[in-house]
């Protein structure tokens, strides 16, 4: 790499981090807006999540008497691991800035780290709700971890690589043939995973106010102030990360392959369009389903395994004729 | 592997057929099962039309239209009305858990790959890739028929199975198609009518459409 | 000359130190800490010598992953090859493991034995020395008979260690169980090695390896199965794992750490030794798939059983089963790749297996020491009675959390790296062109992911319930002090190693990969030089790459930025308040989630596996049960072990009834015994005659 390229890569890295973090609340807002519109409500303003974060940032924090250092460290580690996952996902430029250093399995690991820390910290306060949320969240996480791995295998099989950049590049150069049934099935499995990982309906209700039905909200019940702001932002960041991975693999076209003003601008615009459309779709979906009983979520997980493994088998079924 | 767009669309449609039968394995609503069947049949009709276009077999257009009219529109309408008339509860009663059903769906696919998969290299038959999928759909239909309690859902299982047979016919013998297709289609219609009569009779005699109630007839 | 003699000298000194350590520990009559310490110190010296020997064999481990030169030690040491001792590359990987983990555990024991000196039990320190020596002998034996002797010695010494607290009936029972299972294992090992020896007509490992080609397919298969039963039992592969959750909780924690960290790895060593080093050649496909099947079974069985436990050490023991399963998955994948003629992938899988062996040794020893520190101070192993230890034992809590994260496969710790390697080698199935392998390996990857997700679930529970929230009992409240400094230092060292191998795995991967490639006859695995940032590609195609150092750096940078942001402008310390109580009452420790409660969703989901049953008993006067509501009560959840109930218990009954019948022989009369001798003599003569060999 020449110094020039290193500089550009650093710039891309910084831009993508800023984009991901900056965009995260907006996409959450789009989901909410779409949801309220299809329920014939006006809904909160589009910048409400930003205002909420600013408000939380200005507030002080109270920790539970019996809590240990884990409570204080968890939001930091949890958020930092999500942040660290950003450069391993292609956003608007290929290859992803740190794509050489890790593949999608690293993303799985970092997301798991984030989940683990939040779940551990939820037990620290010693309240019933924390434990309830923690066990449910880890339960869901454990069930969907195979899905993530299977989807990575299915996505990676055609290009023979688990690197996000290679998968996306392979798809982008393939043209319409990229949209094979195997890819669609794997992406459907990933969509289920996305619902579970980001705590959307029907797995978890992000808007609930009843402690007994909460999963994620119950876990973070004891947090406030900047810690809560980090957790909320982290939850949005997790969503934008997975949404981006989803659209980048499913619809890889338009991502910039070289430094050029036109290519970068086009890629940026397309990225925004894809992400906004995906989150609007998510909001639409949320109005159409009700929250499921916790144990039915396992059915969803099994369906996602079936889809992902089916995708692997399918790669070798069709396409011969 | 770059494919002609038509071929690719064919694959996607085949996948739709597969996925709809998978979802009917894990769905718990009777009405949704009927709609899934309708969607599956529509995809089948599209497959027929596409094969007609791709392999220049105009007779299949007619088949496609028949499938669409019969399987995707008529039978689902009849079934939905039947459900309303008989007041069949919307809950699917299963003998096995949803999770087991889902995994069984995967098992069906793997079994089909194991049995039929090796055939595909001898692909003188143009759409041979559809064959494993059609076998899977037949197996899933069989599974649905055998693990659902209500006669109503069992009928849907049979219909799914028939769709699988259809697909196989399409994959292997589309050249001499119409007779076969019409034959199967007629069978289906008869099946639906018989099923309807059967359900009515059962409802009259036992005041239920739960097939398990037939056990009461035992010696 | 000095160079030639150095390994011999190191080896001799190492064994001598162990022998002295055993002597010092066993002969000392004074029951003071001072008596135990010289013995432990001598063991440490022995480990240092042994470790140096291993380092010499592996070549100087280079941080930069350059090409390594492996000296042929056993050939270069004529003085001791006569006795058939020697150190292969594979042996060196395990000897170094023994030295590192054993050394740290011995260090921890310095503080830990103080607990036992007043109780006048067996010579714990001396036995530990003997135990370490026997393991070194297992690794360095290069002939069938020496190996069997060392193996038997290791088993016996470990039995005495398990029953150290022999005044408890449960411990004696667990010990007996362990002894019986170990002997079944030893029989498997014996059969396997004797078959090998008989088939090849050679009794040293090097000549067996040279002549293994002469074995027929059936013979080789029999050797493989016997070795699987023998070494698999020692390693704790399901369904042969049942001794593990009995023996580990019974033993003192430092012994559990040694057993789980190192001794069960001797089973892994043997399991690699037989097919890869002794049998060699291209294995049939079913060998690999058998291992993969058993490995996947162990993974799920281990982790699911672990989740149901609320005895902390039993929980850890079941996790050993899970991790051994992961190791066997890797080894099985390696055999399959060998069968399919993909040596590079075979080397990668073997590398993943060996690396995970190391990683598991490190974090499991760490977790057992942490569990020992926590449960030792509180005086109970029952997690339901613990809680709130993190504020009293901050270092123990921190290191235990580190170990928990490592075993859950989270970056940037070592468990993640070995799982990544294994996932990559499984992904390599897509280059073999075998549809069955592709589908099976993908499914295996799913099983692996599920078990690692469940492991994370289990360790959130284990750490959270033991160390966080408020103490659940008087026993937990009575803990006021941190563990002895030797214990915390040992845990810190192990945690440091977990982190180091997570961030810079190439320190160890370099030497191990040379050994792995050598074993399967593959060209060395290449990775881009760059130290901790070097990335390991999947051979064969573009694959995946991992520069875990960069990931860790990113994580650290993110952490720093977020931490600074949170600090910025919020000067005063945060106040403390009560937890949210729903407006009812101040929450008490009884309202905390219990270990059983935490496990409930999994117990319910896998209800068919556990066959769990719960009983609710209303308790206390004036609290009659009204419908399903009881004011106060006691819920008990019981979990069945179908394997034990369905297989091992009937087996025990059968063996006992057989034994009762046989014991009738033992009449006690001297004439009967003389008669037996005559009968035996006659029988032997008849056999000799029939065998037709030796009439002069």
Tab-separated table of N, CA and C in Angstrom, chain C residues 38-109:
chain	number	residue	atom	x	y	z
C	38	UNK	N	8.544	-26.901	49.905
C	38	UNK	CA	9.713	-27.403	49.160
C	38	UNK	C	9.307	-28.388	48.078
C	39	UNK	N	8.337	-29.212	48.410
C	39	UNK	CA	7.896	-30.199	47.433
C	39	UNK	C	7.324	-29.510	46.199
C	40	UNK	N	6.459	-28.537	46.432
C	40	UNK	CA	5.868	-27.821	45.298
C	40	UNK	C	6.935	-27.081	44.506
C	41	UNK	N	7.897	-26.504	45.222
C	41	UNK	CA	8.952	-25.760	44.534
C	41	UNK	C	9.759	-26.699	43.645
C	42	UNK	N	10.014	-27.916	44.163
C	42	UNK	CA	10.761	-28.886	43.356
C	42	UNK	C	9.966	-29.273	42.105
C	43	UNK	N	8.632	-29.424	42.267
C	43	UNK	CA	7.795	-29.713	41.097
C	43	UNK	C	7.920	-28.607	40.066
C	44	UNK	N	7.935	-27.392	40.576
C	44	UNK	CA	8.048	-26.243	39.678
C	44	UNK	C	9.358	-26.317	38.903
C	45	UNK	N	10.429	-26.670	39.599
C	45	UNK	CA	11.734	-26.806	38.939
C	45	UNK	C	11.655	-27.877	37.847
C	46	UNK	N	11.032	-28.989	38.210
C	46	UNK	CA	10.888	-30.062	37.229
C	46	UNK	C	10.146	-29.587	35.998
C	47	UNK	N	9.101	-28.802	36.209
C	47	UNK	CA	8.320	-28.302	35.079
C	47	UNK	C	9.129	-27.347	34.229
C	48	UNK	N	9.968	-26.545	34.904
C	48	UNK	CA	10.799	-25.610	34.144
C	48	UNK	C	11.737	-26.388	33.225
C	49	UNK	N	12.347	-27.450	33.773
C	49	UNK	CA	13.243	-28.257	32.935
C	49	UNK	C	12.465	-28.905	31.793
C	50	UNK	N	11.317	-29.483	32.130
C	50	UNK	CA	10.511	-30.118	31.094
C	50	UNK	C	10.086	-29.133	30.032
C	51	UNK	N	9.671	-27.954	30.463
C	51	UNK	CA	9.240	-26.920	29.520
C	51	UNK	C	10.384	-26.504	28.608
C	52	UNK	N	11.588	-26.371	29.194
C	52	UNK	CA	12.732	-25.980	28.357
C	52	UNK	C	12.984	-27.033	27.301
C	53	UNK	N	12.835	-28.284	27.719
C	53	UNK	CA	13.016	-29.375	26.770
C	53	UNK	C	12.038	-29.243	25.600
C	54	UNK	N	10.775	-28.946	25.950
C	54	UNK	CA	9.765	-28.803	24.904
C	54	UNK	C	10.090	-27.634	23.990
C	55	UNK	N	10.547	-26.541	24.604
C	55	UNK	CA	10.885	-25.366	23.798
C	55	UNK	C	12.023	-25.700	22.857
C	56	UNK	N	12.975	-26.464	23.378
C	56	UNK	CA	14.110	-26.869	22.551
C	56	UNK	C	13.632	-27.677	21.349
C	57	UNK	N	12.672	-28.540	21.599
C	57	UNK	CA	12.160	-29.382	20.526
C	57	UNK	C	11.386	-28.552	19.506
C	58	UNK	N	10.563	-27.653	20.008
C	58	UNK	CA	9.732	-26.874	19.080
C	58	UNK	C	10.529	-25.796	18.370
C	59	UNK	N	11.795	-25.602	18.803
C	59	UNK	CA	12.561	-24.499	18.248
C	59	UNK	C	12.182	-23.256	18.999
C	60	UNK	N	13.012	-22.273	18.915
C	60	UNK	CA	12.696	-21.060	19.649
C	60	UNK	C	11.406	-20.478	19.095
C	61	UNK	N	10.339	-20.388	19.902
C	61	UNK	CA	9.092	-19.815	19.388
C	61	UNK	C	9.352	-18.379	18.960
C	62	UNK	N	8.971	-18.111	17.762
C	62	UNK	CA	9.253	-16.777	17.260
C	62	UNK	C	7.986	-15.971	17.170
C	63	UNK	N	8.065	-14.780	17.651
C	63	UNK	CA	6.893	-13.919	17.618
C	63	UNK	C	6.541	-13.558	16.185
C	64	UNK	N	7.490	-13.742	15.317
C	64	UNK	CA	7.261	-13.234	13.962
C	64	UNK	C	6.912	-14.342	12.985
C	65	UNK	N	6.723	-15.524	13.495
C	65	UNK	CA	6.197	-16.579	12.643
C	65	UNK	C	7.097	-16.963	11.491
C	66	UNK	N	8.403	-16.888	11.701
C	66	UNK	CA	9.295	-17.269	10.617
C	66	UNK	C	9.388	-18.786	10.553
C	67	UNK	N	10.062	-19.275	9.551
C	67	UNK	CA	10.230	-20.718	9.376
C	67	UNK	C	10.957	-21.297	10.590
C	68	UNK	N	10.486	-22.431	11.073
C	68	UNK	CA	11.084	-22.996	12.276
C	68	UNK	C	11.839	-24.269	11.947
C	69	UNK	N	12.931	-24.483	12.644
C	69	UNK	CA	13.707	-25.698	12.450
C	69	UNK	C	13.496	-26.587	13.672
C	70	UNK	N	13.048	-27.795	13.434
C	70	UNK	CA	12.769	-28.682	14.557
C	70	UNK	C	13.910	-29.667	14.707
C	71	UNK	N	14.602	-29.637	15.824
C	71	UNK	CA	15.692	-30.593	15.998
C	71	UNK	C	15.133	-31.976	16.298
C	72	UNK	N	15.723	-32.979	15.710
C	72	UNK	CA	15.284	-34.345	15.983
C	72	UNK	C	15.890	-34.828	17.272
C	73	UNK	N	15.128	-34.710	18.311
C	73	UNK	CA	15.695	-34.923	19.628
C	73	UNK	C	15.940	-36.403	19.909
C	74	UNK	N	14.953	-37.218	19.634
C	74	UNK	CA	15.102	-38.610	20.066
C	74	UNK	C	16.258	-39.291	19.338
C	75	UNK	N	16.510	-38.863	18.109
C	75	UNK	CA	17.635	-39.449	17.387
C	75	UNK	C	18.947	-38.896	17.919
C	76	UNK	N	18.907	-37.674	18.398
C	76	UNK	CA	20.126	-37.019	18.820
C	76	UNK	C	20.510	-37.391	20.244
C	77	UNK	N	19.716	-38.209	20.879
C	77	UNK	CA	20.014	-38.550	22.261
C	77	UNK	C	20.152	-40.057	22.410
C	78	UNK	N	21.298	-40.585	21.967
C	78	UNK	CA	21.448	-42.041	21.959
C	78	UNK	C	21.378	-42.624	23.350
C	79	UNK	N	21.765	-41.853	24.326
C	79	UNK	CA	21.810	-42.365	25.684
C	79	UNK	C	20.459	-42.827	26.177
C	80	UNK	N	19.423	-42.180	25.742
C	80	UNK	CA	18.142	-42.556	26.304
C	80	UNK	C	17.207	-43.191	25.284
C	81	UNK	N	17.574	-43.215	24.045
C	81	UNK	CA	16.677	-43.907	23.125
C	81	UNK	C	16.670	-45.403	23.406
C	82	UNK	N	17.720	-45.877	24.065
C	82	UNK	CA	17.750	-47.286	24.423
C	82	UNK	C	16.541	-47.624	25.295
C	83	UNK	N	16.231	-46.686	26.170
C	83	UNK	CA	15.096	-46.878	27.058
C	83	UNK	C	13.784	-46.476	26.398
C	84	UNK	N	13.856	-46.114	25.158
C	84	UNK	CA	12.665	-45.717	24.411
C	84	UNK	C	11.970	-44.487	24.979
C	85	UNK	N	12.762	-43.581	25.475
C	85	UNK	CA	12.195	-42.281	25.811
C	85	UNK	C	12.559	-41.313	24.709
C	86	UNK	N	11.727	-40.356	24.477
C	86	UNK	CA	12.051	-39.368	23.467
C	86	UNK	C	10.927	-38.390	23.361
C	87	UNK	N	11.189	-37.338	22.675
C	87	UNK	CA	10.168	-36.310	22.586
C	87	UNK	C	9.915	-35.988	21.113
C	88	UNK	N	8.695	-36.266	20.650
C	88	UNK	CA	8.358	-35.902	19.276
C	88	UNK	C	7.833	-34.476	19.265
C	89	UNK	N	7.611	-33.975	18.080
C	89	UNK	CA	7.051	-32.630	17.978
C	89	UNK	C	5.691	-32.567	18.648
C	90	UNK	N	4.867	-33.598	18.386
C	90	UNK	CA	3.541	-33.658	19.005
C	90	UNK	C	3.670	-33.687	20.518
C	91	UNK	N	4.620	-34.522	20.994
C	91	UNK	CA	4.823	-34.601	22.429
C	91	UNK	C	5.230	-33.260	23.002
C	92	UNK	N	6.067	-32.536	22.250
C	92	UNK	CA	6.550	-31.255	22.762
C	92	UNK	C	5.401	-30.275	22.946
C	93	UNK	N	4.425	-30.309	22.024
C	93	UNK	CA	3.273	-29.413	22.161
C	93	UNK	C	2.577	-29.673	23.499
C	94	UNK	N	2.450	-30.960	23.839
C	94	UNK	CA	1.753	-31.299	25.082
C	94	UNK	C	2.654	-31.107	26.297
C	95	UNK	N	3.959	-31.330	26.125
C	95	UNK	CA	4.863	-31.150	27.266
C	95	UNK	C	4.927	-29.678	27.658
C	96	UNK	N	4.944	-28.827	26.644
C	96	UNK	CA	4.975	-27.398	26.950
C	96	UNK	C	3.683	-26.987	27.657
C	97	UNK	N	2.586	-27.566	27.184
C	97	UNK	CA	1.300	-27.303	27.828
C	97	UNK	C	1.344	-27.727	29.284
C	98	UNK	N	1.893	-28.927	29.518
C	98	UNK	CA	2.015	-29.427	30.889
C	98	UNK	C	2.855	-28.480	31.720
C	99	UNK	N	3.957	-28.017	31.130
C	99	UNK	CA	4.851	-27.158	31.892
C	99	UNK	C	4.181	-25.845	32.241
C	100	UNK	N	3.492	-25.243	31.265
C	100	UNK	CA	2.903	-23.925	31.498
C	100	UNK	C	1.734	-24.018	32.474
C	101	UNK	N	0.755	-24.857	32.125
C	101	UNK	CA	-0.435	-24.930	32.981
C	101	UNK	C	-0.092	-25.556	34.328
C	102	UNK	N	0.727	-26.641	34.274
C	102	UNK	CA	1.128	-27.269	35.521
C	102	UNK	C	1.868	-26.288	36.412
C	103	UNK	N	2.766	-25.518	35.807
C	103	UNK	CA	3.536	-24.561	36.592
C	103	UNK	C	2.638	-23.568	37.283
C	104	UNK	N	1.686	-23.037	36.546
C	104	UNK	CA	0.807	-22.030	37.144
C	104	UNK	C	-0.035	-22.647	38.261
C	105	UNK	N	-0.506	-23.878	38.024
C	105	UNK	CA	-1.340	-24.508	39.051
C	105	UNK	C	-0.515	-24.802	40.295
C	106	UNK	N	0.731	-25.235	40.088
C	106	UNK	CA	1.592	-25.473	41.253
C	106	UNK	C	1.796	-24.178	42.020
C	107	UNK	N	1.965	-23.103	41.270
C	107	UNK	CA	2.105	-21.786	41.905
C	107	UNK	C	0.875	-21.482	42.758
C	108	UNK	N	-0.290	-21.750	42.190
C	108	UNK	CA	-1.516	-21.491	42.939
C	108	UNK	C	-1.595	-22.393	44.161
C	109	UNK	N	-1.075	-23.608	44.037
C	109	UNK	CA	-1.164	-24.561	45.139
C	109	UNK	C	-0.389	-24.075	46.352
